[in-house]
Amino acid sequence: MENGKEKYPHPEFIAFGHRESVSASTSMNKMDEMEEELKCPVCGSFFREPIILPCSHNICLACARNILVQTPDAESPQSSRASGSGVSDYDYLDLDKMSLYSEADSGYGSYGGFVSAPTTPCQKSPNGVRVFPPAVPPQAHHHLLPHTGVLPPVPRNSCLTCPQCHRSLTLDDRGLRGFPKNRVLEGVVDRYQQSKAAALKCQLCEKNPREATVMCEQCDVFYCDPCRLRCHPPRGPLAKHRLVPPAQGRISRRASPRKISTCTEHELENLSMYCVQCKTPVCYQCLEDGKHSTHEVKALGAMWKLHKIQNESGGLLMDGCHSNGQLSQALNVLSDRATEAKEFLVQLRNMVQHIQENGVEFEACLVAQCDALIEALNRRKAQLLSRVTKEHEHKLSVVRDQISHCTVKLRQTTGLMEYCLEVIKENDPSGFLQISDALIRRVHMTENQWGKGSLTPRMSSDFDLTLDSGPLLQTIHQLDFVQMKVPAAPILQLEECCTQSNSATLSWKQPPLSTIAVDGYILELDDGTGGQFREVYVGTETICTVDGLHFNSTYKSRVKAFNSSGVGQYSKTLVMQTSEIAWFTFDSASAHPDIILSNDNLTVTCNSYDDRVVMGNTGFSRGVHYWEMTIDRYDNHPDPAFGIARGDVMKDVMLGKDDKAWAITDGGIGKGATVGVLLDFSRGILLFLINDEQQGPVAFNTLEGMYYPAISLNRNVQVTLHSGLPIPDFYTPGESDPAGSVC
């Protein structure tokens, strides 16, 4: 409820007869959406004489009888289970009873007087509901006794299972009359069926009446547009008349009279009172001799009006009734859920459009990439074919040259052979001897020309090129989609982010619907003064604690994800505040081995006669800080030293003996004394106090870097630390001289 008014977005959700100026189409659409609420889950038709089951579901009275299950008197649940050879198809009834009675606190249960649950077999209806065979033939939707118009009696020991939630309960002697009738639902069904009737006609058209478009509530007449303009102009007194859509007008005109409900305990008595304690209508006889005789009751009509007023306004009921406008409140919540669902549906429809657009774009990109691969393969194919062609031409050229050369030599050799044969045929001895030596030399020379290798091919006919396509084919087979997008911006989990002292813990996660792979995250913080962001963590974890931050500082943090494709967007910036006051203890890890710590590292002493140094576990480099140390034991003038030190201070000498520490020693210290140390980085000074009195001037006024609270002591002294203290009242940061002793 906002500003005292209900925030229903759709008034037609409340009731059919609600008079709101809405369009006829909108009203009818909402009515159509409600139709499933008005149909019986068993028969699928509109409710007729609906009754309310204890589980709050509704069912037709006749359908309730059809799904009854009966147990014969001679058979008990125990004997039925004991005699069975296995798990029966109807054992679910016993299991459902155990579920019913074990969930007594859930608001579900049986009415008083109901008997134990049966386990008798029953039939199954097509919609999965177990149905008891009707006692009379199913001649119509309702099985009525002949000539009586009433339902036959319910068999004894009957059980009913809700067809919607499957909860089971047994009936007492009243049978189905023990369930209250849902008169409101019956009235809503009647009005809905009336609103779905044929279209209304204009009442002023003389011939062939047109379809009515409006109804005047004051005139109680249906008009078409021409008749409305002619007979009901929007001027003069008629301008104040209220025109509504015809369907809404018919609802208000034909609203059926309210039926009078009768008592389920006393059928002849009308319900006239309301029991405040039981929150149920009762009759006068219930007050006289029933269980409501001692209860507070009120008039039924008055309580009905009061409930309706409170549900319309969402207010409180008076005189002990605390409905508190529950229906209105529940309807408000349901209305919000409906609004969220509509917005979600719009989001989903937008996603459908985006998916379609992205799908077309992605398919085009895929086709382009594959076409580019095919084009590259074709280019490579052309290059390889060119190499094969060159190799082919080279081989042919070499072989052809060798053929030509060999042919010439063979021709010369054959000619020489023929010439030599002709010379041998000559009978002239002198002539033969004259040329024989020269001819022999020519034959040897020609033979030498056919020496080793001259008759061997200079080129092989085989191609030595082998195309290794295996890796490429394997790559093609492995060709798949890879993550080509950078990760989405992480979401900071605010419920897990926190600060403690000077540490900050941050937690984040990827968006729920993100499927992009993430290799790691980068967490960034600023310097606490609004400066530049710096990386403080890089890794795969989704939670990180950053230590060593400044006290009383405001840090901004953000995180982003990265993968092989790049770095994603930053998350939203989270602002975190560290503790205003520093809480710390002595640090056992960095202390000298002779140091003895107790009291959760707040009390310190030493087992050596020599001075040993122990520091706090928290360092300071900014702000104003104050802590105190009380002297618990002080023997033989041990001469302890109190102050601050850098992290690399010497631990086996008195504090302040090197240039890594600054301290105050003795100065009237004794058992029970309190030593205070005030460190102000804003002014760069250090002050000491003993029992709330400042000791001497400021130690120095050029304080920079990281410093830790520190103390040096021996076995003759014991000190307890007190941290997290406020700044003393006498000191105001920024003043030039807090105690008149600044040097």
XYZ file of C-alpha atoms in Angstrom:
743
model
C 0.000 0.000 0.000
C 1.428 3.389 -0.971
C 0.194 6.659 0.599
C -2.842 4.867 1.986
C -3.928 3.547 -1.427
C -3.758 0.052 -2.865
C -1.275 -0.404 -5.691
C -3.136 -3.006 -7.757
C -1.986 -2.460 -11.345
C -5.084 -4.147 -12.762
C -8.316 -3.482 -10.858
C -10.112 -6.124 -12.881
C -8.100 -8.744 -11.006
C -10.099 -8.029 -7.833
C -13.621 -8.997 -8.941
C -15.712 -9.135 -12.071
C -18.129 -6.498 -10.830
C -15.468 -3.934 -9.893
C -16.408 -0.705 -11.597
C -13.262 0.559 -13.294
C -13.015 2.420 -16.584
C -10.977 -0.061 -18.559
C -11.277 -1.032 -22.178
C -13.469 -3.974 -23.078
C -10.623 -5.791 -24.777
C -8.345 -5.472 -21.736
C -11.111 -6.648 -19.427
C -11.901 -9.640 -21.607
C -8.218 -10.557 -21.878
C -7.878 -10.613 -18.092
C -11.073 -12.657 -17.830
C -9.717 -15.157 -20.332
C -6.534 -15.478 -18.288
C -8.641 -16.289 -15.205
C -10.632 -19.037 -16.932
C -8.339 -21.854 -15.747
C -9.020 -20.812 -12.141
C -12.722 -21.420 -12.737
C -12.460 -24.997 -14.038
C -12.610 -28.199 -12.027
C -9.323 -30.190 -12.088
C -11.264 -33.463 -12.457
C -13.911 -32.860 -15.123
C -12.211 -29.878 -16.798
C -15.514 -27.961 -16.927
C -16.564 -24.872 -15.037
C -17.168 -25.504 -11.339
C -20.664 -26.561 -10.377
C -21.470 -26.549 -6.686
C -17.771 -26.309 -5.730
C -16.639 -27.397 -2.266
C -13.468 -26.328 -0.443
C -11.057 -29.084 0.603
C -8.861 -28.651 3.698
C -5.873 -28.104 1.389
C -7.620 -24.931 0.048
C -8.255 -26.434 -3.405
C -11.748 -26.580 -4.936
C -13.612 -29.395 -6.643
C -17.130 -29.999 -7.961
C -19.394 -31.771 -5.506
C -20.248 -34.493 -8.033
C -16.600 -34.894 -9.045
C -15.655 -35.277 -5.393
C -17.963 -38.265 -5.172
C -16.455 -39.760 -8.344
C -12.950 -39.813 -6.873
C -13.911 -41.332 -3.522
C -12.173 -44.528 -2.409
C -13.965 -47.009 -0.118
C -12.665 -49.624 2.357
C -14.991 -52.570 3.052
C -15.886 -53.113 6.707
C -14.340 -56.602 6.723
C -10.960 -55.390 5.480
C -8.526 -53.333 7.497
C -5.442 -51.505 6.250
C -3.219 -53.882 8.167
C -4.768 -57.051 6.744
C -4.722 -55.589 3.243
C -0.976 -54.972 3.427
C -0.254 -58.245 5.155
C -2.074 -60.362 2.596
C -0.604 -58.616 -0.403
C 2.097 -60.360 -2.393
C 3.930 -57.130 -3.196
C 3.592 -53.384 -3.290
C 0.087 -52.588 -4.434
C -0.762 -49.969 -6.996
C -2.746 -48.300 -4.231
C -0.165 -48.258 -1.442
C 0.303 -44.559 -2.233
C -2.826 -43.956 -0.171
C -1.197 -45.170 3.051
C 1.956 -43.240 2.269
C -0.115 -40.137 1.629
C -1.845 -40.561 4.992
C 1.503 -40.720 6.769
C 2.510 -37.554 4.923
C -0.764 -35.913 5.912
C -0.570 -36.635 9.629
C 3.164 -35.963 9.855
C 2.601 -32.464 8.450
C 0.031 -31.375 10.993
C 1.874 -28.131 11.549
C 1.712 -27.175 7.893
C -1.935 -26.106 8.038
C -3.267 -29.180 6.234
C -5.261 -31.904 7.918
C -8.616 -33.639 8.208
C -11.743 -32.403 9.937
C -12.574 -33.644 13.386
C -14.348 -36.984 13.456
C -12.684 -38.384 10.307
C -11.781 -42.048 10.539
C -8.564 -43.826 9.609
C -7.460 -44.007 6.002
C -8.479 -46.920 3.777
C -6.340 -48.870 1.347
C -9.022 -50.287 -0.920
C -8.093 -50.550 -4.621
C -9.639 -48.003 -6.934
C -9.608 -47.123 -10.593
C -7.533 -44.509 -12.401
C -9.123 -41.719 -14.378
C -7.471 -40.454 -17.592
C -6.021 -37.437 -15.760
C -4.319 -39.587 -13.137
C -6.948 -39.223 -10.373
C -8.019 -42.420 -8.573
C -11.790 -42.743 -9.070
C -14.212 -44.831 -7.050
C -16.780 -46.546 -9.320
C -20.006 -44.514 -9.110
C -22.950 -46.082 -7.438
C -25.239 -45.136 -10.333
C -24.589 -45.020 -14.103
C -22.954 -41.744 -15.191
C -25.810 -40.379 -17.241
C -24.731 -36.752 -16.928
C -22.080 -34.559 -15.406
C -23.772 -34.934 -11.990
C -24.949 -38.361 -10.891
C -28.323 -37.673 -9.245
C -30.810 -40.116 -7.810
C -33.863 -40.574 -10.079
C -36.772 -38.211 -9.416
C -34.993 -36.601 -6.433
C -32.337 -34.246 -7.815
C -29.990 -35.033 -4.927
C -26.725 -36.946 -4.699
C -26.810 -40.577 -3.521
C -25.371 -41.288 -0.069
C -21.603 -41.563 0.260
C -20.352 -45.116 0.963
C -19.088 -45.767 4.465
C -15.367 -45.595 5.240
C -14.670 -43.337 2.266
C -11.459 -41.457 1.479
C -10.877 -38.467 -0.808
C -7.589 -37.485 -2.475
C -7.120 -33.936 -3.772
C -6.506 -34.141 -7.541
C -4.106 -31.176 -7.431
C -1.833 -31.608 -4.401
C -2.617 -35.360 -3.907
C -3.211 -34.940 -0.193
C -5.603 -37.539 1.143
C -8.172 -37.366 3.949
C -10.954 -39.543 5.248
C -14.618 -38.607 5.621
C -16.802 -38.867 8.707
C -20.507 -39.668 8.846
C -21.373 -36.341 7.227
C -19.533 -37.377 4.064
C -19.066 -34.625 1.490
C -21.502 -32.395 3.391
C -18.680 -31.821 5.857
C -16.865 -29.666 3.333
C -17.961 -26.004 3.031
C -19.421 -24.854 -0.273
C -17.537 -22.122 -2.112
C -20.380 -19.713 -2.865
C -17.979 -16.965 -3.911
C -16.390 -19.139 -6.566
C -19.797 -20.237 -7.774
C -20.858 -16.615 -8.159
C -17.672 -15.720 -10.028
C -18.266 -18.641 -12.431
C -21.832 -17.463 -13.080
C -20.724 -13.911 -13.820
C -17.915 -15.139 -16.027
C -20.243 -17.334 -18.067
C -22.600 -14.401 -18.479
C -19.768 -12.189 -19.681
C -18.825 -14.782 -22.306
C -22.335 -14.875 -23.840
C -23.191 -13.493 -27.273
C -22.449 -9.869 -28.095
C -24.981 -7.347 -26.851
C -27.092 -5.437 -29.354
C -28.070 -1.796 -29.345
C -31.480 -1.227 -27.722
C -32.372 1.833 -29.811
C -31.793 0.544 -33.352
C -35.155 0.095 -35.083
C -34.136 -2.485 -37.706
C -31.191 -4.886 -37.638
C -29.778 -3.747 -34.299
C -26.063 -3.099 -34.385
C -23.601 -4.430 -31.814
C -23.534 -2.261 -28.692
C -20.320 -0.426 -27.951
C -21.181 1.250 -24.602
C -23.718 1.117 -21.812
C -24.925 4.079 -19.769
C -25.107 3.117 -16.108
C -27.599 5.889 -15.315
C -29.900 5.241 -18.296
C -29.372 1.451 -18.116
C -29.375 1.354 -21.940
C -26.949 -0.244 -24.435
C -25.966 2.026 -27.362
C -24.188 1.532 -30.643
C -21.988 4.413 -31.785
C -24.580 6.091 -34.125
C -27.370 5.833 -31.542
C -25.102 7.118 -28.778
C -24.210 10.188 -30.823
C -27.866 10.776 -31.744
C -29.662 9.906 -28.495
C -26.978 10.318 -25.805
C -24.741 13.252 -26.797
C -21.897 14.089 -24.375
C -23.305 17.493 -23.409
C -25.734 18.984 -20.982
C -26.969 16.729 -18.168
C -25.955 13.630 -20.163
C -22.305 14.644 -19.958
C -22.222 13.472 -16.320
C -23.481 9.988 -17.160
C -21.016 7.129 -16.837
C -20.434 5.067 -19.996
C -18.861 1.648 -19.578
C -18.033 -1.246 -21.955
C -21.023 -3.524 -22.691
C -19.508 -6.554 -20.952
C -18.931 -4.599 -17.762
C -22.403 -3.121 -18.000
C -23.995 -6.533 -18.349
C -22.100 -7.759 -15.303
C -23.415 -4.922 -13.162
C -26.955 -5.274 -14.623
C -27.214 -9.059 -14.320
C -25.429 -9.504 -11.007
C -27.224 -12.482 -9.532
C -28.644 -12.204 -6.021
C -26.428 -13.532 -3.277
C -27.284 -17.067 -2.245
C -27.914 -17.802 1.391
C -25.462 -20.378 2.732
C -26.554 -23.094 5.152
C -24.607 -24.555 8.053
C -22.654 -27.746 7.380
C -23.500 -29.015 10.885
C -27.190 -28.072 10.807
C -28.423 -28.193 7.209
C -31.727 -26.462 7.917
C -30.103 -23.441 9.564
C -28.727 -20.426 7.709
C -25.301 -19.024 8.536
C -25.976 -15.784 10.383
C -23.071 -15.280 12.850
C -19.282 -15.277 12.705
C -17.098 -17.038 15.288
C -14.104 -14.774 15.941
C -12.018 -17.522 17.567
C -12.568 -20.163 14.861
C -12.780 -17.592 12.048
C -15.757 -19.332 10.434
C -19.469 -18.547 9.865
C -21.876 -20.352 12.219
C -25.623 -20.625 12.774
C -27.713 -20.000 15.911
C -27.925 -23.713 16.698
C -24.091 -23.911 16.702
C -24.099 -21.253 19.409
C -26.682 -23.085 21.517
C -25.414 -26.650 21.529
C -22.261 -26.718 19.369
C -18.575 -26.203 20.041
C -18.931 -22.449 19.423
C -21.264 -21.883 22.376
C -18.514 -20.327 24.508
C -16.738 -18.471 21.714
C -16.977 -14.795 20.868
C -19.304 -14.232 17.902
C -20.329 -11.243 15.809
C -22.992 -10.548 13.241
C -22.135 -12.150 9.913
C -23.115 -9.137 7.785
C -21.147 -6.712 9.931
C -18.052 -8.902 9.853
C -18.409 -9.369 6.088
C -18.495 -5.620 5.524
C -15.630 -5.086 7.967
C -13.492 -7.713 6.249
C -14.185 -6.210 2.838
C -13.354 -2.702 4.077
C -10.135 -3.875 5.671
C -9.132 -5.879 2.605
C -9.773 -2.848 0.423
C -7.773 -0.553 2.707
C -5.290 -3.076 4.116
C -5.976 -1.882 7.699
C -6.417 -3.654 11.026
C -9.637 -5.283 12.196
C -11.159 -4.333 15.532
C -12.274 -6.286 18.570
C -9.741 -9.106 18.443
C -9.976 -9.864 14.739
C -6.578 -9.655 13.107
C -7.161 -10.365 9.448
C -4.970 -7.288 8.917
C -6.075 -7.003 5.329
C -4.362 -10.306 4.538
C -6.113 -10.728 1.198
C -5.121 -7.210 0.138
C -1.548 -7.725 1.299
C -1.299 -11.090 -0.434
C -2.844 -9.603 -3.565
C -0.328 -6.748 -3.458
C 2.532 -9.249 -3.316
C 0.993 -11.343 -6.081
C 0.455 -8.219 -8.178
C 4.128 -7.332 -7.757
C 5.082 -10.833 -8.869
C 2.804 -10.523 -11.894
C 4.429 -7.204 -12.805
C 7.874 -8.760 -12.417
C 6.781 -11.699 -14.565
C 5.557 -9.368 -17.315
C 8.835 -7.467 -17.253
C 10.688 -10.766 -17.346
C 8.633 -11.894 -20.349
C 9.507 -8.641 -22.120
C 13.147 -9.315 -21.334
C 12.868 -12.862 -22.692
C 11.147 -11.641 -25.875
C 13.915 -9.089 -26.352
C 16.398 -11.913 -25.847
C 14.641 -13.918 -28.579
C 15.052 -10.992 -30.971
C 18.685 -10.506 -29.975
C 19.363 -14.231 -30.326
C 17.887 -14.207 -33.815
C 19.895 -11.147 -34.808
C 23.082 -12.503 -33.274
C 22.457 -15.894 -34.897
C 22.168 -14.365 -38.353
C 25.263 -12.261 -37.740
C 27.213 -15.225 -36.417
C 26.180 -17.451 -39.332
C 27.314 -14.763 -41.775
C 30.624 -14.494 -39.934
C 31.058 -18.274 -39.987
C 30.315 -18.476 -43.714
C 32.778 -15.652 -44.356
C 35.489 -17.395 -42.312
C 34.931 -20.724 -44.072
C 34.901 -19.009 -47.466
C 38.195 -17.338 -46.545
C 39.650 -20.751 -45.642
C 38.401 -22.218 -48.916
C 39.847 -19.286 -50.863
C 43.197 -19.694 -49.087
C 43.133 -23.417 -49.861
C 42.375 -22.710 -53.521
C 45.285 -20.254 -53.677
C 47.585 -22.811 -52.126
C 46.238 -25.414 -54.527
C 47.108 -23.166 -57.461
C 50.619 -22.634 -56.054
C 51.198 -26.357 -55.620
C 49.856 -27.107 -59.103
C 52.249 -24.524 -60.494
C 55.162 -26.276 -58.792
C 53.998 -29.631 -60.180
C 53.745 -28.121 -63.654
C 57.266 -26.727 -63.442
C 58.612 -30.055 -62.259
C 56.755 -31.820 -65.054
C 58.129 -29.479 -67.716
C 61.660 -29.736 -66.324
C 61.610 -33.538 -66.458
C 60.274 -33.517 -70.006
C 62.919 -31.011 -71.099
C 65.779 -33.074 -69.675
C 64.521 -36.325 -71.158
C 63.887 -34.758 -74.544
C 67.399 -33.252 -74.639
C 68.854 -36.639 -73.768
C 66.765 -38.285 -76.506
C 67.955 -35.736 -79.073
C 71.599 -36.079 -78.066
C 71.440 -39.856 -77.997
C 69.709 -39.949 -81.385
C 72.493 -37.904 -82.987
C 75.189 -40.117 -81.476
C 73.370 -43.265 -82.503
C 73.081 -41.981 -86.074
C 76.809 -41.221 -86.142
C 77.664 -44.593 -84.660
C 75.432 -46.449 -87.137
C 76.980 -44.555 -90.060
C 80.480 -45.388 -88.868
C 79.513 -49.056 -88.519
C 78.165 -49.184 -92.068
C 81.271 -47.448 -93.364
C 83.558 -49.895 -91.581
C 81.646 -52.851 -93.069
C 82.045 -51.452 -96.531
C 85.806 -50.925 -95.959
C 86.177 -54.546 -94.900
C 84.603 -55.623 -98.210
C 87.340 -53.818 -100.217
C 89.977 -56.079 -101.948
C 92.662 -53.406 -102.240
C 95.326 -54.346 -99.681
C 97.265 -51.100 -99.889
C 94.177 -48.975 -99.626
C 92.847 -50.975 -96.684
C 96.103 -50.741 -94.786
C 96.306 -47.085 -95.545
C 93.046 -46.271 -93.690
C 92.732 -49.156 -91.248
C 94.652 -47.507 -88.387
C 92.717 -44.272 -88.651
C 89.469 -46.162 -88.888
C 90.315 -48.191 -85.780
C 90.995 -44.982 -83.842
C 87.630 -43.548 -84.936
C 85.825 -46.700 -83.820
C 87.506 -46.521 -80.389
C 86.700 -42.829 -80.094
C 83.061 -43.468 -80.965
C 82.922 -46.344 -78.510
C 84.340 -44.114 -75.799
C 81.567 -41.622 -76.486
C 79.149 -44.344 -75.340
C 81.006 -44.568 -72.062
C 79.705 -45.053 -68.536
C 76.480 -43.141 -67.865
C 75.741 -42.214 -71.415
C 73.027 -44.861 -71.595
C 71.517 -43.969 -68.173
C 68.465 -41.656 -68.011
C 69.327 -38.259 -66.616
C 65.874 -37.829 -65.016
C 63.530 -40.149 -63.176
C 60.004 -40.471 -64.401
C 58.695 -40.381 -60.810
C 57.753 -37.158 -59.100
C 59.594 -36.792 -55.833
C 57.013 -34.277 -54.491
C 54.712 -35.633 -51.780
C 51.852 -33.510 -50.438
C 51.580 -33.880 -46.674
C 47.883 -33.093 -46.121
C 47.510 -35.109 -42.903
C 48.137 -32.252 -40.437
C 45.850 -29.964 -42.407
C 43.065 -32.553 -42.488
C 43.489 -33.076 -38.768
C 43.310 -29.338 -38.232
C 40.160 -29.163 -40.343
C 38.621 -31.958 -38.315
C 39.576 -30.131 -35.130
C 38.228 -26.858 -36.437
C 35.791 -25.688 -33.785
C 34.528 -22.609 -32.032
C 36.867 -21.060 -29.512
C 36.224 -18.303 -27.034
C 36.704 -15.104 -28.961
C 35.216 -12.677 -26.419
C 36.645 -11.071 -23.331
C 34.935 -11.964 -20.045
C 31.960 -10.018 -18.750
C 32.309 -7.680 -15.792
C 32.340 -9.633 -12.496
C 29.645 -9.070 -9.880
C 30.773 -8.066 -6.397
C 29.062 -10.185 -3.720
C 28.282 -7.434 -1.245
C 27.093 -9.832 1.457
C 30.607 -11.332 1.632
C 32.603 -8.078 1.346
C 33.670 -6.548 4.641
C 36.405 -4.676 6.476
C 38.036 -5.570 9.780
C 40.528 -3.283 11.441
C 42.840 -2.273 8.574
C 42.030 -5.263 6.342
C 39.443 -5.537 3.571
C 37.916 -8.746 2.207
C 36.309 -8.700 -1.227
C 34.385 -11.443 -2.996
C 33.048 -11.589 -6.537
C 31.616 -13.937 -9.143
C 30.876 -14.106 -12.834
C 27.391 -13.156 -14.078
C 24.989 -16.131 -13.776
C 24.329 -16.480 -17.526
C 27.913 -15.889 -18.648
C 29.515 -18.844 -20.445
C 32.766 -17.088 -21.371
C 35.885 -18.774 -20.050
C 37.893 -16.836 -17.464
C 41.613 -17.330 -16.892
C 41.884 -15.039 -13.868
C 40.927 -11.813 -12.145
C 42.595 -8.485 -11.374
C 41.635 -6.693 -8.142
C 42.416 -3.001 -7.852
C 42.274 -0.564 -4.911
C 43.004 3.130 -4.738
C 45.289 4.660 -2.107
C 42.491 5.550 0.283
C 42.612 9.250 -0.592
C 40.897 9.169 -3.978
C 44.124 8.598 -5.907
C 44.943 6.237 -8.748
C 43.891 2.586 -8.661
C 46.633 -0.010 -8.286
C 46.649 -3.781 -8.682
C 46.649 -5.651 -5.376
C 45.794 -9.168 -6.595
C 46.041 -11.154 -9.825
C 44.918 -14.789 -9.811
C 42.136 -17.298 -10.247
C 40.513 -16.990 -6.805
C 37.221 -15.143 -6.385
C 37.878 -13.904 -2.850
C 40.786 -11.844 -1.568
C 41.766 -10.216 1.727
C 43.993 -7.147 1.528
C 45.964 -6.410 4.696
C 48.014 -3.422 5.743
C 45.543 -0.716 4.756
C 45.432 2.631 6.489
C 43.102 3.110 9.429
C 40.190 5.518 9.195
C 40.438 5.581 5.401
C 37.938 5.128 2.590
C 39.060 2.794 -0.177
C 37.529 2.236 -3.583
C 37.826 -1.238 -5.081
C 36.970 -2.864 -8.375
C 37.717 -6.118 -10.171
C 37.905 -7.292 -13.766
C 38.378 -10.663 -15.463
C 40.692 -11.694 -18.264
C 41.267 -14.588 -20.649
C 43.307 -15.287 -23.754
C 41.188 -12.826 -25.724
C 41.874 -9.885 -23.449
C 40.690 -8.064 -20.349
C 36.997 -7.480 -19.640
C 35.143 -4.554 -18.164
C 35.452 -3.450 -14.549
C 32.843 -4.385 -11.992
C 30.954 -1.717 -10.127
C 33.134 0.260 -7.734
C 32.775 -0.683 -4.072
C 33.583 1.865 -1.361
C 34.894 0.410 1.929
C 35.759 2.166 5.200
C 38.520 0.844 7.461
C 38.330 1.039 11.242
C 38.627 4.510 12.751
C 40.687 3.269 15.709
C 43.637 0.890 15.499
C 43.348 -2.352 17.460
C 46.575 -4.310 17.645
C 48.671 -6.622 19.844
C 52.359 -7.422 20.212
C 53.788 -9.402 17.287
C 55.228 -12.734 18.394
C 56.583 -13.515 14.929
C 58.975 -10.556 14.779
C 59.802 -10.408 18.496
C 63.216 -11.360 19.915
C 63.359 -15.039 21.020
C 63.830 -13.964 24.660
C 60.488 -12.125 24.662
C 57.649 -13.816 26.600
C 54.053 -12.961 25.549
C 50.813 -13.771 27.347
C 47.236 -12.510 27.695
C 46.572 -12.926 23.947
C 49.841 -11.159 23.134
C 48.829 -8.070 25.118
C 51.208 -8.622 28.060
C 54.979 -8.873 27.553
C 58.068 -9.585 29.647
C 61.520 -11.081 29.005
C 63.681 -13.935 30.305
C 66.955 -12.055 29.757
C 68.724 -9.376 31.769
C 69.567 -7.633 28.515
C 67.159 -5.350 26.714
C 65.030 -7.027 24.055
C 62.674 -5.370 21.532
C 59.093 -6.371 20.646
C 56.860 -4.503 18.166
C 53.126 -4.306 17.472
C 51.600 -6.402 14.706
C 50.202 -3.334 12.925
C 52.176 -0.571 11.247
C 51.127 3.038 10.692
C 51.966 5.494 7.945
C 48.968 7.835 8.018
C 46.503 9.315 10.489
C 46.595 9.966 14.227
C 47.007 7.020 16.633
C 47.199 6.696 20.391
C 47.942 3.719 22.634
C 48.967 3.151 26.235
C 51.045 0.638 28.200
C 50.680 -0.030 31.917
C 53.607 -1.184 34.083
C 52.560 -4.433 35.797
C 55.966 -5.203 37.372
C 58.992 -2.960 37.858
C 62.022 -4.340 39.759
C 65.562 -2.991 40.219
C 65.240 -0.069 37.837
C 64.952 -2.089 34.601
C 64.877 1.050 32.451
C 62.286 0.055 29.762
C 61.913 2.153 26.608
C 58.624 2.994 24.848
C 58.156 4.391 21.361
C 57.992 3.493 17.674
C 60.325 1.652 15.317
C 60.758 0.701 11.718
C 60.386 -2.907 10.687
C 64.154 -3.516 10.494
C 65.019 -2.180 13.953
C 67.642 -4.056 15.985
C 65.958 -6.428 18.472
C 68.846 -7.052 20.910
C 69.596 -3.499 22.077
C 67.594 -0.847 23.896
C 64.967 0.811 21.752
C 66.304 4.066 20.304
C 69.977 3.081 20.279
C 69.988 2.924 16.469
C 68.469 5.212 13.847
C 65.511 2.856 13.293
C 63.547 3.764 16.429
C 62.495 6.683 18.649
C 61.616 6.147 22.315
C 61.284 7.546 25.822
C 63.083 5.837 28.731
C 62.405 5.859 32.467
C 61.316 9.424 33.271
C 59.613 8.622 36.591
C 58.150 5.299 35.458
C 57.234 2.825 38.179
C 54.855 -0.022 38.921
C 51.288 0.940 38.021
C 52.356 3.822 35.797
C 50.700 4.382 32.423
C 52.783 5.376 29.413
C 50.912 6.916 26.484
C 52.247 7.266 22.941
C 50.602 9.607 20.435
C 51.640 9.350 16.784
C 50.371 12.045 14.397
C 51.319 11.613 10.748
C 49.281 14.634 9.676
C 51.773 16.865 11.526
C 54.695 14.436 11.522
C 55.198 14.446 15.311
C 55.464 12.003 18.216
C 54.322 12.747 21.798
C 54.812 10.805 25.056
C 52.654 10.918 28.168
C 53.216 9.412 31.644
C 50.096 9.219 33.772
C 48.343 11.664 31.377
C 51.135 14.248 31.631
C 53.154 15.150 28.559
C 56.854 14.391 28.951
C 59.201 16.874 27.383
C 59.016 18.277 23.878
C 57.846 16.562 20.726
C 60.291 13.869 19.699
C 60.671 15.090 16.119
C 58.645 16.766 13.415
C 59.735 14.988 10.235
C 57.857 11.714 10.504
C 57.544 9.713 7.241
C 57.297 6.054 6.300
C 55.889 2.968 8.072
C 56.298 2.748 11.859
C 55.281 0.105 14.402
C 54.530 0.534 18.122
C 57.561 -0.845 19.996
C 59.003 -1.428 23.457
C 62.321 -2.713 24.835
C 62.532 -4.370 28.257
C 64.317 -7.033 30.327
C 63.229 -9.639 32.851
C 62.697 -7.093 35.614
C 59.662 -5.478 34.013
C 56.262 -6.593 32.692
C 54.014 -4.384 30.540
C 50.422 -4.686 29.286
C 49.318 -3.009 26.042
C 46.036 -1.066 25.617
C 45.134 -0.258 21.986
C 42.058 1.107 20.256
C 42.003 4.208 22.474
C 40.584 7.585 21.465
C 42.816 10.618 21.035
C 43.308 12.466 24.365
C 41.076 15.487 24.842
C 43.955 17.924 25.188
C 45.204 17.113 21.699
C 43.579 18.455 18.558
C 45.153 17.314 15.261
C 46.372 20.230 13.208
C 47.219 22.530 16.144
C 50.769 23.798 16.198
C 51.388 23.335 19.924
C 49.105 20.928 21.838
C 50.867 21.443 25.165
C 53.149 24.388 24.658
C 56.234 22.258 24.144
C 56.548 21.690 20.424
C 60.116 22.060 19.234
